[in-house]
Amino acid sequence: MHPDGERILFTEEEIRARVAEMGREISRDYAGRELLVVGILKGAMIFLADLVRSITVPAFFDFIAVSSYGTSTKSSGAVRILKDLDRGIEGRHVLIVEDIVDTGLTLNYLVDNLTARGPASLKVCTLLDKPSRRQKPVEIHYNGFTIPDEFVVGYGLDYNECYRNLPYIMVLSPRVFGGGR
Ligand SMILES: O=P(O)(O)OC[C@H]1O[C@H](OP(=O)(O)OP(=O)(O)O)[C@H](O)[C@@H]1O
Ligand SMILES: Oc1ncnc2cn[nH]c12
Ligand SMILES: [Mg+2]
């Protein structure tokens, strides 16, 4: 494990198996339809790349970049769109793909923003759910793992842009980010 880690929360194999299971479930639910997968950059990129290869219905991709954590372990509360979708989503079956739902501020904002654009349907898929810190409600339709109140990195998740390329998910040692959050 990376020396900045406290412990591994999910191994590569645990992630691979769960993501494949989620892909099968999504494929069943969207059978006969085309799916527009909207990835929330940057954190969801690795999860999305693995998930879509387990989805057997026609899948189209678009990406939106928002930021609210910056270099911190606490949400700023202000969600900013850094890069919007390339195309409209009106009449499309949209699946938002996220790496983690924590306070819910990011997805609560994005669900409202994307709903206003007139999709035929809009559902949320997240690899991780941290319900203990929720500040705004988010309906999650597909959840990979529910985790405790720990700051985790790896498999796309970062602290100050670091650790995204770790192939597993680990709890970041508090000595790295100065303890309290
Ligand atoms: O539920 P919340 O408290 O809003 O936190 C979850 C969001 O925060 C992180 O993204 P971040 O804004 O750090 O950008 P990144 O995806 O580029 O890392 C994470 O990837 C989620 O998108
Ligand atoms: O535990 C976590 N690790 C990385 N990014 C975020 C955002 N919210 N919660 C996080
Ligand atoms: Mg993110």
Coordinates of C-alpha atoms and ligand atoms in Angstrom, one line a residue:
M1 CA 0.0 0.0 0.0
H2 CA 1.1 3.6 -0.6
P3 CA 3.0 4.9 2.5
D4 CA 0.5 7.8 2.9
G5 CA -2.3 5.3 3.5
E6 CA -3.8 4.2 6.8
R7 CA -5.4 1.0 5.4
I8 CA -6.8 -0.4 2.2
L9 CA -10.6 -0.1 2.2
F10 CA -11.3 -2.0 -1.1
T11 CA -8.8 -4.1 -3.1
E12 CA -8.5 -4.1 -6.8
E13 CA -10.3 -7.4 -7.0
E14 CA -13.2 -6.2 -4.7
I15 CA -13.6 -3.1 -6.9
R16 CA -13.5 -5.2 -10.1
A17 CA -16.1 -7.6 -9.0
R18 CA -18.5 -5.0 -7.6
V19 CA -18.2 -2.8 -10.7
A20 CA -18.9 -5.8 -13.0
E21 CA -22.0 -6.6 -10.9
M22 CA -23.2 -3.0 -11.2
G23 CA -22.7 -3.1 -15.0
R24 CA -24.9 -6.2 -15.2
E25 CA -27.6 -4.6 -13.1
I26 CA -27.6 -1.4 -15.2
S27 CA -27.6 -3.5 -18.4
R28 CA -30.7 -5.3 -17.2
D29 CA -32.5 -2.1 -16.3
Y30 CA -31.8 -0.3 -19.6
A31 CA -32.3 -3.3 -21.9
G32 CA -33.7 -2.1 -25.2
R33 CA -32.7 1.5 -24.6
E34 CA -29.7 3.6 -25.4
L35 CA -27.8 5.0 -22.4
L36 CA -26.1 8.4 -22.2
V37 CA -23.5 8.1 -19.5
V38 CA -22.5 11.4 -18.0
G39 CA -19.2 11.2 -16.1
I40 CA -18.4 13.7 -13.4
L41 CA -14.7 14.7 -13.9
K42 CA -12.2 14.2 -12.7
G43 CA -12.9 11.7 -9.9
A44 CA -15.3 9.4 -11.8
M45 CA -13.1 8.8 -14.8
I46 CA -11.6 5.4 -13.7
F47 CA -14.8 4.0 -12.4
L48 CA -16.6 5.1 -15.6
A49 CA -14.0 3.5 -17.8
D50 CA -14.4 0.1 -16.0
L51 CA -18.2 0.4 -15.5
V52 CA -19.1 1.0 -19.2
R53 CA -17.2 -2.0 -20.3
S54 CA -19.6 -4.1 -18.3
I55 CA -22.7 -2.4 -19.8
T56 CA -24.1 -4.4 -22.8
V57 CA -26.6 -1.8 -24.0
P58 CA -25.5 0.9 -26.5
A59 CA -23.8 3.6 -24.4
F60 CA -22.8 7.1 -25.3
F61 CA -20.5 9.3 -23.2
D62 CA -20.3 12.9 -22.2
F63 CA -18.5 14.5 -19.4
I64 CA -19.0 17.5 -17.0
A65 CA -16.4 18.9 -14.7
V66 CA -17.3 20.4 -11.4
S67 CA -15.3 21.3 -8.4
S68 CA -16.1 22.0 -4.8
Y69 CA -13.2 20.4 -2.8
G70 CA -10.2 22.0 -4.5
T71 CA -7.2 21.3 -2.3
S72 CA -9.1 20.5 0.8
T73 CA -10.8 17.5 2.5
K74 CA -13.9 19.6 3.1
S75 CA -16.4 20.7 0.4
S76 CA -16.4 24.4 -0.2
G77 CA -20.2 24.2 -0.5
A78 CA -19.9 26.2 -3.7
V79 CA -20.2 23.9 -6.8
R80 CA -18.7 25.3 -9.9
I81 CA -19.1 23.9 -13.4
L82 CA -15.6 23.9 -14.9
K83 CA -16.5 22.1 -18.1
D84 CA -20.1 21.6 -19.3
L85 CA -21.5 18.8 -21.4
D86 CA -20.6 18.8 -25.2
R87 CA -24.2 18.2 -26.3
G88 CA -27.8 18.5 -25.1
I89 CA -29.5 15.7 -23.2
E90 CA -33.2 16.4 -24.0
G91 CA -35.1 13.1 -24.5
R92 CA -32.0 11.0 -23.6
H93 CA -31.8 8.3 -20.9
V94 CA -29.1 9.8 -18.7
L95 CA -27.0 8.0 -16.1
I96 CA -24.8 10.2 -14.0
V97 CA -21.6 8.4 -13.0
E98 CA -19.8 9.6 -9.9
D99 CA -17.0 8.3 -7.7
I100 CA -18.4 9.3 -4.3
V101 CA -21.4 11.1 -2.8
D102 CA -20.3 12.7 0.5
T103 CA -22.1 15.9 1.5
G104 CA -24.3 15.6 -1.6
L105 CA -23.7 19.2 -2.6
T106 CA -22.2 18.2 -6.0
L107 CA -24.9 15.8 -7.1
N108 CA -27.8 17.8 -5.5
Y109 CA -26.7 20.7 -7.7
L110 CA -26.0 18.6 -10.8
V111 CA -29.3 16.6 -10.6
D112 CA -31.3 19.8 -10.6
N113 CA -29.1 21.3 -13.3
L114 CA -29.4 18.3 -15.6
T115 CA -33.1 17.7 -14.9
A116 CA -33.8 21.2 -16.2
R117 CA -32.4 20.1 -19.5
G118 CA -35.3 17.7 -20.2
P119 CA -33.8 14.2 -20.2
A120 CA -36.2 11.3 -20.8
S121 CA -34.8 9.8 -17.5
L122 CA -32.1 10.7 -15.1
K123 CA -30.5 8.2 -12.6
V124 CA -27.4 8.3 -10.4
C125 CA -24.7 5.7 -10.2
T126 CA -21.9 6.1 -7.6
L127 CA -19.0 3.9 -6.6
L128 CA -19.0 5.1 -3.0
D129 CA -21.7 6.6 -0.7
K130 CA -20.7 8.3 2.5
P131 CA -24.1 9.0 4.0
S132 CA -22.9 10.1 7.5
R133 CA -21.8 13.5 6.1
R134 CA -24.8 14.2 3.9
Q135 CA -25.9 17.9 3.9
K136 CA -28.2 17.8 0.8
P137 CA -30.5 14.9 -0.3
V138 CA -29.4 12.8 -3.3
E139 CA -31.3 9.8 -4.6
I140 CA -28.8 7.2 -5.5
H141 CA -30.1 4.4 -7.9
Y142 CA -26.9 2.4 -8.1
N143 CA -24.4 2.3 -5.2
G144 CA -21.1 0.4 -5.2
F145 CA -20.1 0.6 -1.6
T146 CA -21.3 2.5 1.5
I147 CA -18.4 3.7 3.5
P148 CA -17.8 5.3 7.0
D149 CA -16.7 8.9 7.6
E150 CA -13.1 8.5 6.3
F151 CA -11.2 10.4 3.7
V152 CA -10.4 7.9 0.9
V153 CA -8.2 8.1 -2.2
G154 CA -7.4 6.0 -5.1
Y155 CA -9.2 4.6 -8.2
G156 CA -9.8 8.2 -9.3
L157 CA -10.4 9.7 -5.9
D158 CA -7.8 12.4 -4.9
Y159 CA -6.5 14.6 -2.2
N160 CA -5.1 17.7 -3.7
E161 CA -4.9 15.9 -7.1
C162 CA -2.7 13.2 -5.7
Y163 CA -3.4 9.4 -5.4
R164 CA -5.9 9.2 -8.3
N165 CA -3.9 6.5 -10.1
L166 CA -3.8 4.0 -7.2
P167 CA -5.5 0.8 -8.3
Y168 CA -7.2 0.3 -4.9
I169 CA -9.1 2.6 -2.5
M170 CA -7.3 3.4 0.7
V171 CA -8.0 5.5 3.8
L172 CA -5.7 8.5 3.7
S173 CA -3.6 9.0 6.8
P174 CA -4.7 12.1 8.8
R175 CA -1.1 13.1 9.1
V176 CA -1.2 13.8 5.4
F177 CA -4.1 16.3 5.6
G178 CA -3.6 17.5 9.1
G179 CA -6.2 15.5 11.0
G180 CA -9.6 17.1 11.5
R181 CA -12.0 17.7 8.5
Ligands
LIG1 O1 -20.8 14.9 -2.2 P1 -19.8 16.0 -2.2 O2 -19.4 16.5 -0.8 O3 -20.1 17.1 -3.1 O4 -18.4 15.3 -2.7 C1 -18.3 14.5 -3.7 C2 -17.6 15.2 -4.9 O5 -16.3 15.7 -4.5 C3 -15.3 15.2 -5.3 O6 -15.0 15.9 -6.5 P2 -14.1 17.2 -6.5 O7 -15.0 18.4 -6.4 O8 -13.0 17.1 -5.4 O9 -13.5 17.2 -7.9 P3 -12.7 16.0 -8.6 O10 -13.8 15.0 -9.0 O11 -12.0 16.6 -9.8 O12 -11.8 15.4 -7.6 C4 -15.8 13.8 -5.7 O13 -15.2 13.4 -6.9 C5 -17.3 14.1 -5.9 O14 -17.5 14.6 -7.2
LIG2 O1 -13.4 10.7 0.9 C1 -13.1 11.5 -0.2 N1 -12.0 11.3 -0.9 C2 -11.8 12.1 -2.0 N2 -12.6 13.0 -2.4 C3 -13.8 13.2 -1.7 C4 -14.8 14.1 -1.8 N3 -15.7 13.9 -0.8 N4 -15.2 12.9 0.0 C5 -14.1 12.5 -0.6
MG3 MG -15.6 14.7 -8.3

